[in-house]
Amino acid sequence: MEARAQKKFVRISPRKVVIVCDLIRGKDTKTAAAILRATPKAASEHLLKLLNSAVANAENNHNMDPDNLYVSDTFANPGPIIKRIRPVSRGRAHRINKRTSHITVAVAEKD
């Protein structure tokens, strides 16, 4: 059994989130939280909130022991892209893509 937490439409590129996701995948939740607190990336703040939410879901909804949990899976999928225009020389325009992410963190009990 695993408990999940999702955060959708986060205004950060999935490419940046996956770097931080790889740091905590497979670690126990206390170690993962310590890693996220010490990581100077923008995505670590979002992932720390998600990790705490997933642990709370596991404890309250699935009656799991919070001291016996580990991060079983974490990933970031691309969300909708917000398209903006930036004026450039000679009356032209370049497109700016503001990417969004759907982030998921799953925790499970150790065997």
JSON list of C-alpha atoms in Angstrom, two decimals:
[
{"chain": "A", "resi": 1, "resn": "MET", "atom": "CA", "xyz": [0.00, 0.00, 0.00]},
{"chain": "A", "resi": 2, "resn": "GLU", "atom": "CA", "xyz": [1.26, 3.46, -0.78]},
{"chain": "A", "resi": 3, "resn": "ALA", "atom": "CA", "xyz": [0.03, 6.97, -0.09]},
{"chain": "A", "resi": 4, "resn": "ARG", "atom": "CA", "xyz": [0.36, 9.75, -2.63]},
{"chain": "A", "resi": 5, "resn": "ALA", "atom": "CA", "xyz": [0.30, 13.53, -2.74]},
{"chain": "A", "resi": 6, "resn": "GLN", "atom": "CA", "xyz": [0.02, 15.63, -5.89]},
{"chain": "A", "resi": 7, "resn": "LYS", "atom": "CA", "xyz": [0.62, 19.27, -6.69]},
{"chain": "A", "resi": 8, "resn": "LYS", "atom": "CA", "xyz": [-0.61, 20.45, -10.06]},
{"chain": "A", "resi": 9, "resn": "PHE", "atom": "CA", "xyz": [0.08, 23.48, -12.24]},
{"chain": "A", "resi": 10, "resn": "VAL", "atom": "CA", "xyz": [3.28, 24.42, -10.38]},
{"chain": "A", "resi": 11, "resn": "ARG", "atom": "CA", "xyz": [5.04, 27.28, -12.20]},
{"chain": "A", "resi": 12, "resn": "ILE", "atom": "CA", "xyz": [8.43, 25.58, -12.53]},
{"chain": "A", "resi": 13, "resn": "SER", "atom": "CA", "xyz": [9.84, 23.55, -15.39]},
{"chain": "A", "resi": 14, "resn": "PRO", "atom": "CA", "xyz": [9.59, 19.76, -14.99]},
{"chain": "A", "resi": 15, "resn": "ARG", "atom": "CA", "xyz": [13.23, 19.50, -16.06]},
{"chain": "A", "resi": 16, "resn": "LYS", "atom": "CA", "xyz": [14.25, 21.42, -12.93]},
{"chain": "A", "resi": 17, "resn": "VAL", "atom": "CA", "xyz": [11.96, 19.39, -10.65]},
{"chain": "A", "resi": 18, "resn": "VAL", "atom": "CA", "xyz": [13.23, 15.99, -11.86]},
{"chain": "A", "resi": 19, "resn": "ILE", "atom": "CA", "xyz": [16.76, 16.88, -10.68]},
{"chain": "A", "resi": 20, "resn": "VAL", "atom": "CA", "xyz": [15.52, 17.23, -7.10]},
{"chain": "A", "resi": 21, "resn": "CYS", "atom": "CA", "xyz": [13.17, 14.22, -7.40]},
{"chain": "A", "resi": 22, "resn": "ASP", "atom": "CA", "xyz": [16.14, 12.00, -8.19]},
{"chain": "A", "resi": 23, "resn": "LEU", "atom": "CA", "xyz": [17.82, 13.05, -4.94]},
{"chain": "A", "resi": 24, "resn": "ILE", "atom": "CA", "xyz": [15.06, 11.71, -2.66]},
{"chain": "A", "resi": 25, "resn": "ARG", "atom": "CA", "xyz": [13.68, 8.68, -4.53]},
{"chain": "A", "resi": 26, "resn": "GLY", "atom": "CA", "xyz": [14.18, 5.53, -2.45]},
{"chain": "A", "resi": 27, "resn": "LYS", "atom": "CA", "xyz": [15.24, 7.33, 0.75]},
{"chain": "A", "resi": 28, "resn": "ASP", "atom": "CA", "xyz": [13.36, 7.15, 4.04]},
{"chain": "A", "resi": 29, "resn": "THR", "atom": "CA", "xyz": [11.15, 10.18, 4.70]},
{"chain": "A", "resi": 30, "resn": "LYS", "atom": "CA", "xyz": [13.26, 11.76, 7.44]},
{"chain": "A", "resi": 31, "resn": "THR", "atom": "CA", "xyz": [16.42, 11.61, 5.32]},
{"chain": "A", "resi": 32, "resn": "ALA", "atom": "CA", "xyz": [14.51, 12.90, 2.28]},
{"chain": "A", "resi": 33, "resn": "ALA", "atom": "CA", "xyz": [13.16, 15.85, 4.27]},
{"chain": "A", "resi": 34, "resn": "ALA", "atom": "CA", "xyz": [16.68, 16.70, 5.49]},
{"chain": "A", "resi": 35, "resn": "ILE", "atom": "CA", "xyz": [18.01, 16.55, 1.93]},
{"chain": "A", "resi": 36, "resn": "LEU", "atom": "CA", "xyz": [15.23, 18.83, 0.70]},
{"chain": "A", "resi": 37, "resn": "ARG", "atom": "CA", "xyz": [15.84, 21.37, 3.45]},
{"chain": "A", "resi": 38, "resn": "ALA", "atom": "CA", "xyz": [19.54, 21.54, 2.54]},
{"chain": "A", "resi": 39, "resn": "THR", "atom": "CA", "xyz": [19.11, 21.66, -1.25]},
{"chain": "A", "resi": 40, "resn": "PRO", "atom": "CA", "xyz": [19.31, 25.20, -2.71]},
{"chain": "A", "resi": 41, "resn": "LYS", "atom": "CA", "xyz": [16.90, 24.54, -5.60]},
{"chain": "A", "resi": 42, "resn": "ALA", "atom": "CA", "xyz": [13.50, 26.18, -6.12]},
{"chain": "A", "resi": 43, "resn": "ALA", "atom": "CA", "xyz": [11.83, 22.78, -6.54]},
{"chain": "A", "resi": 44, "resn": "SER", "atom": "CA", "xyz": [12.92, 21.56, -3.10]},
{"chain": "A", "resi": 45, "resn": "GLU", "atom": "CA", "xyz": [10.37, 23.83, -1.37]},
{"chain": "A", "resi": 46, "resn": "HIS", "atom": "CA", "xyz": [7.49, 22.34, -3.38]},
{"chain": "A", "resi": 47, "resn": "LEU", "atom": "CA", "xyz": [8.75, 18.78, -2.88]},
{"chain": "A", "resi": 48, "resn": "LEU", "atom": "CA", "xyz": [9.14, 19.24, 0.89]},
{"chain": "A", "resi": 49, "resn": "LYS", "atom": "CA", "xyz": [5.50, 20.33, 1.18]},
{"chain": "A", "resi": 50, "resn": "LEU", "atom": "CA", "xyz": [4.43, 17.37, -0.94]},
{"chain": "A", "resi": 51, "resn": "LEU", "atom": "CA", "xyz": [6.50, 14.93, 1.11]},
{"chain": "A", "resi": 52, "resn": "ASN", "atom": "CA", "xyz": [4.93, 16.18, 4.35]},
{"chain": "A", "resi": 53, "resn": "SER", "atom": "CA", "xyz": [1.48, 15.89, 2.77]},
{"chain": "A", "resi": 54, "resn": "ALA", "atom": "CA", "xyz": [2.14, 12.33, 1.57]},
{"chain": "A", "resi": 55, "resn": "VAL", "atom": "CA", "xyz": [3.33, 11.30, 5.05]},
{"chain": "A", "resi": 56, "resn": "ALA", "atom": "CA", "xyz": [0.20, 12.84, 6.61]},
{"chain": "A", "resi": 57, "resn": "ASN", "atom": "CA", "xyz": [-1.99, 11.02, 4.05]},
{"chain": "A", "resi": 58, "resn": "ALA", "atom": "CA", "xyz": [-0.28, 7.73, 4.89]},
{"chain": "A", "resi": 59, "resn": "GLU", "atom": "CA", "xyz": [-0.73, 8.25, 8.62]},
{"chain": "A", "resi": 60, "resn": "ASN", "atom": "CA", "xyz": [-4.34, 9.49, 8.59]},
{"chain": "A", "resi": 61, "resn": "ASN", "atom": "CA", "xyz": [-5.92, 7.73, 5.60]},
{"chain": "A", "resi": 62, "resn": "HIS", "atom": "CA", "xyz": [-4.03, 4.41, 5.49]},
{"chain": "A", "resi": 63, "resn": "ASN", "atom": "CA", "xyz": [-3.03, 3.97, 9.16]},
{"chain": "A", "resi": 64, "resn": "MET", "atom": "CA", "xyz": [0.67, 3.57, 8.34]},
{"chain": "A", "resi": 65, "resn": "ASP", "atom": "CA", "xyz": [3.48, 4.18, 10.82]},
{"chain": "A", "resi": 66, "resn": "PRO", "atom": "CA", "xyz": [5.16, 7.51, 9.88]},
{"chain": "A", "resi": 67, "resn": "ASP", "atom": "CA", "xyz": [8.54, 6.33, 11.25]},
{"chain": "A", "resi": 68, "resn": "ASN", "atom": "CA", "xyz": [8.55, 3.33, 8.89]},
{"chain": "A", "resi": 69, "resn": "LEU", "atom": "CA", "xyz": [7.94, 5.17, 5.59]},
{"chain": "A", "resi": 70, "resn": "TYR", "atom": "CA", "xyz": [10.18, 5.73, 2.58]},
{"chain": "A", "resi": 71, "resn": "VAL", "atom": "CA", "xyz": [9.77, 7.63, -0.70]},
{"chain": "A", "resi": 72, "resn": "SER", "atom": "CA", "xyz": [8.72, 4.85, -3.06]},
{"chain": "A", "resi": 73, "resn": "ASP", "atom": "CA", "xyz": [8.19, 7.03, -6.13]},
{"chain": "A", "resi": 74, "resn": "THR", "atom": "CA", "xyz": [8.44, 10.66, -7.13]},
{"chain": "A", "resi": 75, "resn": "PHE", "atom": "CA", "xyz": [8.11, 12.23, -10.55]},
{"chain": "A", "resi": 76, "resn": "ALA", "atom": "CA", "xyz": [7.22, 15.43, -12.39]},
{"chain": "A", "resi": 77, "resn": "ASN", "atom": "CA", "xyz": [5.13, 15.51, -15.55]},
{"chain": "A", "resi": 78, "resn": "PRO", "atom": "CA", "xyz": [4.75, 18.54, -17.81]},
{"chain": "A", "resi": 79, "resn": "GLY", "atom": "CA", "xyz": [1.62, 20.59, -17.39]},
{"chain": "A", "resi": 80, "resn": "PRO", "atom": "CA", "xyz": [0.19, 23.20, -19.77]},
{"chain": "A", "resi": 81, "resn": "ILE", "atom": "CA", "xyz": [2.63, 25.71, -21.24]},
{"chain": "A", "resi": 82, "resn": "ILE", "atom": "CA", "xyz": [1.83, 29.40, -20.82]},
{"chain": "A", "resi": 83, "resn": "LYS", "atom": "CA", "xyz": [2.89, 31.15, -24.03]},
{"chain": "A", "resi": 84, "resn": "ARG", "atom": "CA", "xyz": [4.11, 34.74, -23.99]},
{"chain": "A", "resi": 85, "resn": "ILE", "atom": "CA", "xyz": [5.52, 37.05, -26.67]},
{"chain": "A", "resi": 86, "resn": "ARG", "atom": "CA", "xyz": [8.74, 39.08, -26.36]},
{"chain": "A", "resi": 87, "resn": "PRO", "atom": "CA", "xyz": [9.34, 41.90, -28.83]},
{"chain": "A", "resi": 88, "resn": "VAL", "atom": "CA", "xyz": [12.70, 41.75, -30.64]},
{"chain": "A", "resi": 89, "resn": "SER", "atom": "CA", "xyz": [14.40, 43.88, -33.26]},
{"chain": "A", "resi": 90, "resn": "ARG", "atom": "CA", "xyz": [12.92, 44.88, -36.62]},
{"chain": "A", "resi": 91, "resn": "GLY", "atom": "CA", "xyz": [9.33, 44.58, -35.41]},
{"chain": "A", "resi": 92, "resn": "ARG", "atom": "CA", "xyz": [9.45, 40.86, -34.86]},
{"chain": "A", "resi": 93, "resn": "ALA", "atom": "CA", "xyz": [8.48, 38.76, -31.86]},
{"chain": "A", "resi": 94, "resn": "HIS", "atom": "CA", "xyz": [9.87, 35.67, -30.18]},
{"chain": "A", "resi": 95, "resn": "ARG", "atom": "CA", "xyz": [7.82, 33.22, -28.16]},
{"chain": "A", "resi": 96, "resn": "ILE", "atom": "CA", "xyz": [8.57, 32.65, -24.48]},
{"chain": "A", "resi": 97, "resn": "ASN", "atom": "CA", "xyz": [7.30, 29.34, -23.07]},
{"chain": "A", "resi": 98, "resn": "LYS", "atom": "CA", "xyz": [6.52, 29.43, -19.36]},
{"chain": "A", "resi": 99, "resn": "ARG", "atom": "CA", "xyz": [6.39, 25.79, -18.40]},
{"chain": "A", "resi": 100, "resn": "THR", "atom": "CA", "xyz": [4.34, 24.21, -15.59]},
{"chain": "A", "resi": 101, "resn": "SER", "atom": "CA", "xyz": [4.61, 20.86, -13.79]},
{"chain": "A", "resi": 102, "resn": "HIS", "atom": "CA", "xyz": [2.43, 18.26, -12.16]},
{"chain": "A", "resi": 103, "resn": "ILE", "atom": "CA", "xyz": [4.48, 16.81, -9.28]},
{"chain": "A", "resi": 104, "resn": "THR", "atom": "CA", "xyz": [3.68, 13.53, -7.50]},
{"chain": "A", "resi": 105, "resn": "VAL", "atom": "CA", "xyz": [5.28, 12.01, -4.38]},
{"chain": "A", "resi": 106, "resn": "ALA", "atom": "CA", "xyz": [4.38, 8.52, -3.16]},
{"chain": "A", "resi": 107, "resn": "VAL", "atom": "CA", "xyz": [5.44, 6.96, 0.16]},
{"chain": "A", "resi": 108, "resn": "ALA", "atom": "CA", "xyz": [5.17, 3.33, 1.25]},
{"chain": "A", "resi": 109, "resn": "GLU", "atom": "CA", "xyz": [6.02, 1.27, 4.32]},
{"chain": "A", "resi": 110, "resn": "LYS", "atom": "CA", "xyz": [9.24, -0.69, 4.54]},
{"chain": "A", "resi": 111, "resn": "ASP", "atom": "CA", "xyz": [8.85, -4.46, 4.60]}
]
